[in-house]
């Protein structure tokens, strides 16, 4: 009996050690903190350039851009819109609650620096309800940077005269497309007086003549709602974590540390709203006094909470996974057209939303590894430190999936396909690697011509 108890104790100790190595237990003890990823990570509200800076493998390191045997002949770009302002409901909450908390914390938050207390004392919301969902100036700048990056990779393909552009019906995708196109026009139209008002008016007319089409393809994540199957929402795991004792303890520690009194009725929902405002201001203005109120593990915990929701949206429902087949079917048709007609368009640019990217990544079995949280022996929740599904790096503002068709002379006119996510080479089903013969891809997805109808998919039972 003693031997069995001893073995159980050893097993428990091993398990506890494993948790300490691979998991972060929510605690107020700073000495348990580990080196987390960039403190600027904010889930899907992270800026693309922040995520790009933290990625170690970029296309320039993975792929030889000056490959003499293979020439890029077609580019398929599917991107999320860039940095935007919050939606109307969230702006109304911020207008109602944030001025109150700014005054309380600036007055009572004794552990804050004088600079942060000063910034909170004079803080005002720099946008209003008329800005809802519009792309910010920082978003337009970031889109311009992304356009320049891909133009540097594929200058011959991003010729504005041979590009098709489609957006969703949401204004933020149209404004992102506009910024992307305007950058390409700016690069390709030589003019010594580009910064004059006359040049701006001329450029605006040129871009406005470029046909930007609204496509239902980019709103497939909403199509099933017509059939009474929203297939979105907060999972049981999300609710378990959000309403856990560990999260309530985190809220209490936060409120005590920042001088929020009990009578203020400070809830975990309010703490989440403060964190969301921190993320928006950080993405929009590159800084926010609200971010200084959070310890790294608190932001880490909220990021993981958001990832539960997005991962469930992607992998939790069979219908959500299946509906992304329309994107791959569309890609397949575009690749066949580019292969058979060398005079067709050089590039397809699509601008959509994060929910669209979730479904696409799920359909392609990308970033599938996502460990669930655990409990230690004291009932404390412990969150996994490393996971593939991390929206801060895979679905930030401006995230993109790109497929490039190559003509390789060395293989008797063999066409090959390169697939990328955020400039990193990825291997997708139907290809033996990230750079595979086109026929492999076309043959693998040939069934989609008959088996990919949204109306039929939306009527399927949940799985």
Coordinates of N, CA and C in Angstrom, one line a residue, residues 28-151:
X28 N -0.9 35.2 -8.4 CA -0.4 36.6 -8.1 C 1.1 36.6 -7.7
X29 N 1.7 35.5 -7.9 CA 3.2 35.4 -7.5 C 4.0 35.7 -8.7
X30 N 4.7 36.8 -8.7 CA 5.5 37.2 -9.9 C 6.6 36.2 -10.2
X31 N 7.1 35.5 -9.1 CA 8.2 34.6 -9.4 C 7.8 33.4 -10.2
X32 N 6.5 33.2 -10.4 CA 6.1 32.1 -11.2 C 6.0 32.5 -12.7
X33 N 6.2 33.8 -12.9 CA 6.1 34.3 -14.3 C 7.2 33.8 -15.2
X34 N 6.9 33.4 -16.4 CA 7.9 33.0 -17.3 C 8.0 34.0 -18.4
X35 N 9.0 33.8 -19.3 CA 9.2 34.7 -20.4 C 8.1 34.5 -21.4
X36 N 7.1 35.4 -21.5 CA 6.1 35.2 -22.5 C 6.4 35.9 -23.8
X37 N 5.5 35.7 -24.8 CA 5.7 36.3 -26.1 C 5.5 37.8 -25.9
X38 N 5.8 38.5 -27.0 CA 5.7 40.0 -27.0 C 4.5 40.5 -26.2
X39 N 4.7 41.5 -25.3 CA 3.7 42.0 -24.5 C 2.7 42.9 -25.4
X40 N 3.0 43.0 -26.6 CA 2.2 43.7 -27.5 C 1.2 42.8 -28.2
X41 N 1.3 41.5 -27.9 CA 0.3 40.6 -28.5 C -1.1 40.8 -27.9
X42 N -2.1 40.9 -28.8 CA -3.5 41.1 -28.4 C -4.4 40.3 -29.2
X43 N -4.1 39.0 -29.4 CA -5.0 38.2 -30.1 C -5.3 38.7 -31.5
X44 N -6.5 38.6 -32.0 CA -6.8 39.1 -33.3 C -6.7 40.6 -33.5
X45 N -6.5 41.3 -32.4 CA -6.4 42.8 -32.4 C -4.9 43.2 -32.5
X46 N -4.0 42.2 -32.7 CA -2.6 42.5 -32.9 C -2.4 43.1 -34.3
X47 N -1.5 44.0 -34.4 CA -1.2 44.6 -35.7 C -0.3 43.6 -36.5
X48 N -0.4 43.6 -37.8 CA 0.3 42.6 -38.6 C 1.9 42.8 -38.5
X49 N 2.3 44.1 -38.4 CA 3.7 44.4 -38.4 C 4.3 43.9 -37.0
X50 N 3.5 44.0 -35.9 CA 3.9 43.5 -34.6 C 4.1 42.0 -34.7
X51 N 3.1 41.3 -35.3 CA 3.3 39.8 -35.4 C 4.4 39.4 -36.4
X52 N 4.6 40.2 -37.4 CA 5.6 39.9 -38.4 C 7.0 40.1 -37.8
X53 N 7.2 41.1 -36.9 CA 8.4 41.3 -36.3 C 8.8 40.1 -35.4
X54 N 7.8 39.5 -34.8 CA 8.1 38.4 -33.8 C 8.3 37.1 -34.5
X55 N 7.8 37.0 -35.8 CA 8.0 35.7 -36.5 C 9.5 35.6 -36.9
X56 N 10.0 34.4 -36.8 CA 11.4 34.2 -37.1 C 11.6 33.7 -38.6
X57 N 10.6 33.1 -39.1 CA 10.8 32.5 -40.5 C 9.9 33.3 -41.4
X58 N 10.5 34.1 -42.3 CA 9.8 34.9 -43.3 C 10.2 34.3 -44.7
X59 N 9.4 34.8 -45.7 CA 9.6 34.2 -47.0 C 11.0 34.4 -47.5
X60 N 11.7 35.5 -47.2 CA 13.0 35.8 -47.7 C 14.0 34.7 -47.2
X61 N 13.7 34.1 -46.0 CA 14.6 33.1 -45.4 C 14.2 31.7 -45.9
X62 N 12.9 31.5 -46.2 CA 12.4 30.2 -46.6 C 12.5 29.9 -48.1
X63 N 12.5 31.0 -48.8 CA 12.3 30.8 -50.3 C 13.3 31.7 -51.0
X64 N 13.9 31.1 -52.1 CA 14.9 31.8 -52.9 C 14.1 32.7 -53.9
X65 N 14.1 34.0 -53.7 CA 13.3 34.8 -54.5 C 13.9 34.9 -55.9
X66 N 15.2 34.7 -56.1 CA 15.8 34.8 -57.4 C 16.0 33.4 -58.0
X67 N 15.0 32.6 -57.8 CA 15.0 31.2 -58.4 C 15.0 31.3 -59.9
X68 N 16.1 30.8 -60.6 CA 16.2 30.9 -62.0 C 15.4 29.9 -62.8
X69 N 15.0 28.8 -62.2 CA 14.3 27.8 -62.9 C 12.8 28.0 -62.9
X70 N 12.3 28.7 -61.9 CA 10.8 28.8 -61.7 C 10.5 30.3 -61.7
X71 N 9.5 30.7 -62.5 CA 9.0 32.0 -62.7 C 7.6 32.2 -62.2
X72 N 7.3 33.1 -61.3 CA 5.9 33.2 -60.8 C 5.0 33.8 -61.9
X73 N 3.8 33.2 -62.1 CA 3.0 33.7 -63.2 C 1.6 34.1 -62.7
X74 N 1.2 33.7 -61.5 CA -0.1 34.1 -61.0 C 0.0 34.2 -59.4
X75 N -0.7 35.2 -58.9 CA -0.8 35.4 -57.4 C -2.2 35.4 -56.9
X76 N -2.5 34.6 -55.9 CA -3.8 34.6 -55.3 C -3.6 35.1 -53.9
X77 N -4.2 36.2 -53.5 CA -4.0 36.8 -52.2 C -5.4 37.0 -51.5
X78 N -5.5 36.3 -50.4 CA -6.7 36.4 -49.5 C -6.2 37.0 -48.2
X79 N -6.7 38.2 -47.9 CA -6.2 38.9 -46.7 C -7.4 39.4 -45.8
X80 N -7.1 39.5 -44.5 CA -8.1 40.1 -43.6 C -7.9 41.6 -43.7
X81 N -9.0 42.4 -43.5 CA -8.9 43.8 -43.4 C -7.8 44.3 -42.4
X82 N -7.4 45.5 -42.5 CA -6.4 46.1 -41.7 C -7.0 46.6 -40.4
X83 N -6.2 47.3 -39.6 CA -6.6 47.8 -38.3 C -7.8 48.7 -38.4
X84 N -8.8 48.5 -37.6 CA -10.0 49.2 -37.6 C -10.4 49.7 -36.2
X85 N -11.4 50.6 -36.2 CA -12.0 51.1 -35.0 C -13.0 50.0 -34.5
X86 N -13.3 50.1 -33.2 CA -14.3 49.1 -32.7 C -15.6 49.3 -33.3
X87 N -16.5 48.3 -33.1 CA -17.9 48.4 -33.5 C -18.7 49.3 -32.6
X88 N -19.9 49.6 -33.0 CA -20.8 50.6 -32.3 C -21.0 50.2 -30.9
X89 N -21.4 48.9 -30.6 CA -21.7 48.5 -29.2 C -20.5 48.7 -28.3
X90 N -19.3 48.4 -28.8 CA -18.2 48.5 -28.0 C -17.8 49.9 -27.7
X91 N -17.9 50.8 -28.7 CA -17.6 52.2 -28.5 C -18.6 52.8 -27.5
X92 N -19.8 52.4 -27.5 CA -20.8 52.9 -26.5 C -20.4 52.5 -25.1
X93 N -20.0 51.3 -25.0 CA -19.5 50.8 -23.6 C -18.3 51.6 -23.2
X94 N -17.3 51.8 -24.1 CA -16.1 52.6 -23.8 C -16.5 54.0 -23.4
X95 N -17.4 54.6 -24.1 CA -17.8 56.0 -23.8 C -18.4 56.1 -22.4
X96 N -19.2 55.0 -22.1 CA -19.9 55.0 -20.8 C -19.1 54.7 -19.6
X97 N -18.1 53.8 -19.7 CA -17.4 53.3 -18.6 C -16.0 53.8 -18.4
X98 N -15.3 54.0 -19.5 CA -13.9 54.3 -19.4 C -13.5 55.6 -18.8
X99 N -14.2 56.7 -19.0 CA -13.9 57.9 -18.3 C -14.0 57.8 -16.8
X100 N -14.9 57.0 -16.3 CA -15.1 56.8 -14.9 C -13.9 56.0 -14.3
X101 N -13.5 54.9 -15.0 CA -12.3 54.1 -14.5 C -11.0 54.9 -14.7
X102 N -10.9 55.8 -15.7 CA -9.7 56.5 -15.9 C -9.5 57.5 -14.6
X103 N -10.6 58.1 -14.2 CA -10.5 59.0 -13.0 C -10.2 58.2 -11.7
X104 N -10.9 57.1 -11.5 CA -10.7 56.3 -10.3 C -9.2 55.7 -10.2
X105 N -8.8 55.2 -11.3 CA -7.4 54.5 -11.3 C -6.3 55.6 -11.2
X106 N -6.5 56.7 -11.9 CA -5.5 57.8 -11.8 C -5.4 58.4 -10.4
X107 N -6.5 58.3 -9.7 CA -6.5 58.9 -8.3 C -6.0 57.8 -7.3
X108 N -6.4 56.6 -7.5 CA -6.2 55.6 -6.4 C -5.1 54.5 -6.8
X109 N -4.7 54.5 -8.0 CA -3.7 53.5 -8.4 C -2.3 53.9 -7.9
X110 N -2.0 53.7 -6.7 CA -0.7 54.1 -6.1 C 0.5 53.4 -6.6
X111 N 0.3 52.2 -7.2 CA 1.4 51.4 -7.7 C 1.8 51.8 -9.1
X112 N 1.1 52.7 -9.7 CA 1.3 53.2 -11.1 C 2.4 54.3 -11.1
X113 N 3.1 54.4 -12.2 CA 4.1 55.5 -12.3 C 3.3 56.8 -12.4
X114 N 4.0 57.9 -12.1 CA 3.4 59.2 -12.2 C 2.9 59.5 -13.7
X115 N 3.7 59.0 -14.6 CA 3.4 59.3 -16.0 C 2.1 58.6 -16.5
X116 N 1.9 57.3 -16.0 CA 0.7 56.6 -16.4 C -0.5 57.3 -15.7
X117 N -0.3 57.6 -14.4 CA -1.4 58.3 -13.7 C -1.8 59.6 -14.4
X118 N -0.8 60.3 -14.9 CA -1.0 61.6 -15.6 C -1.8 61.3 -16.9
X119 N -1.4 60.3 -17.6 CA -2.0 60.0 -18.9 C -3.5 59.6 -18.7
X120 N -3.7 58.8 -17.6 CA -5.1 58.4 -17.4 C -6.0 59.5 -16.9
X121 N -5.4 60.4 -16.1 CA -6.1 61.6 -15.6 C -6.6 62.4 -16.7
X122 N -5.8 62.6 -17.8 CA -6.2 63.5 -18.9 C -6.7 62.6 -20.1
X123 N -6.9 61.4 -19.9 CA -7.3 60.5 -21.0 C -8.7 60.8 -21.5
X124 N -8.8 60.8 -22.9 CA -10.2 60.9 -23.5 C -10.2 59.9 -24.7
X125 N -11.3 59.4 -25.0 CA -11.5 58.5 -26.1 C -11.3 59.3 -27.4
X126 N -10.4 58.9 -28.3 CA -10.0 59.7 -29.4 C -10.8 59.4 -30.7
X127 N -11.8 58.5 -30.5 CA -12.7 58.3 -31.7 C -14.1 58.2 -31.1
X128 N -15.1 58.3 -32.0 CA -16.5 58.3 -31.6 C -17.3 57.3 -32.4
X129 N -18.6 57.4 -32.3 CA -19.5 56.4 -32.9 C -19.5 56.5 -34.4
X130 N -19.2 57.6 -35.0 CA -19.1 57.7 -36.4 C -17.9 57.0 -37.0
X131 N -16.9 56.6 -36.2 CA -15.8 55.9 -36.7 C -16.0 54.4 -36.7
X132 N -17.1 53.9 -36.2 CA -17.3 52.5 -36.1 C -16.9 51.7 -37.3
X133 N -16.0 50.7 -37.1 CA -15.6 49.7 -38.1 C -14.7 50.3 -39.3
X134 N -14.5 51.6 -39.3 CA -13.7 52.2 -40.4 C -12.2 51.8 -40.1
X135 N -11.4 51.7 -41.2 CA -10.0 51.5 -41.1 C -9.3 52.7 -40.6
X136 N -8.4 52.6 -39.6 CA -7.7 53.7 -39.0 C -6.5 54.1 -39.9
X137 N -5.9 55.3 -39.6 CA -4.7 55.7 -40.3 C -3.6 54.7 -40.2
X138 N -3.5 54.2 -39.0 CA -2.4 53.2 -38.8 C -2.7 51.9 -39.6
X139 N -4.0 51.6 -39.8 CA -4.4 50.5 -40.6 C -4.0 50.7 -42.1
X140 N -4.3 52.0 -42.6 CA -3.9 52.3 -43.9 C -2.4 52.2 -44.1
X141 N -1.7 52.7 -43.2 CA -0.2 52.7 -43.2 C 0.3 51.2 -43.3
X142 N -0.3 50.4 -42.4 CA 0.1 49.0 -42.4 C -0.2 48.3 -43.7
X143 N -1.4 48.6 -44.3 CA -1.8 48.0 -45.6 C -0.8 48.4 -46.6
X144 N -0.4 49.7 -46.6 CA 0.6 50.2 -47.6 C 1.9 49.4 -47.4
X145 N 2.3 49.1 -46.2 CA 3.5 48.4 -45.9 C 3.4 46.9 -46.5
X146 N 2.3 46.3 -46.2 CA 2.1 44.9 -46.7 C 2.1 44.9 -48.2
X147 N 1.5 45.9 -48.9 CA 1.5 46.0 -50.3 C 2.9 46.1 -50.9
X148 N 3.8 46.9 -50.2 CA 5.1 47.1 -50.6 C 5.9 45.8 -50.4
X149 N 5.7 45.1 -49.3 CA 6.4 43.8 -49.1 C 6.1 42.9 -50.2
X150 N 4.8 42.7 -50.6 CA 4.5 41.7 -51.6 C 4.9 42.2 -53.0
X151 N 4.9 43.5 -53.2 CA 5.4 44.1 -54.5 C 6.9 43.8 -54.6

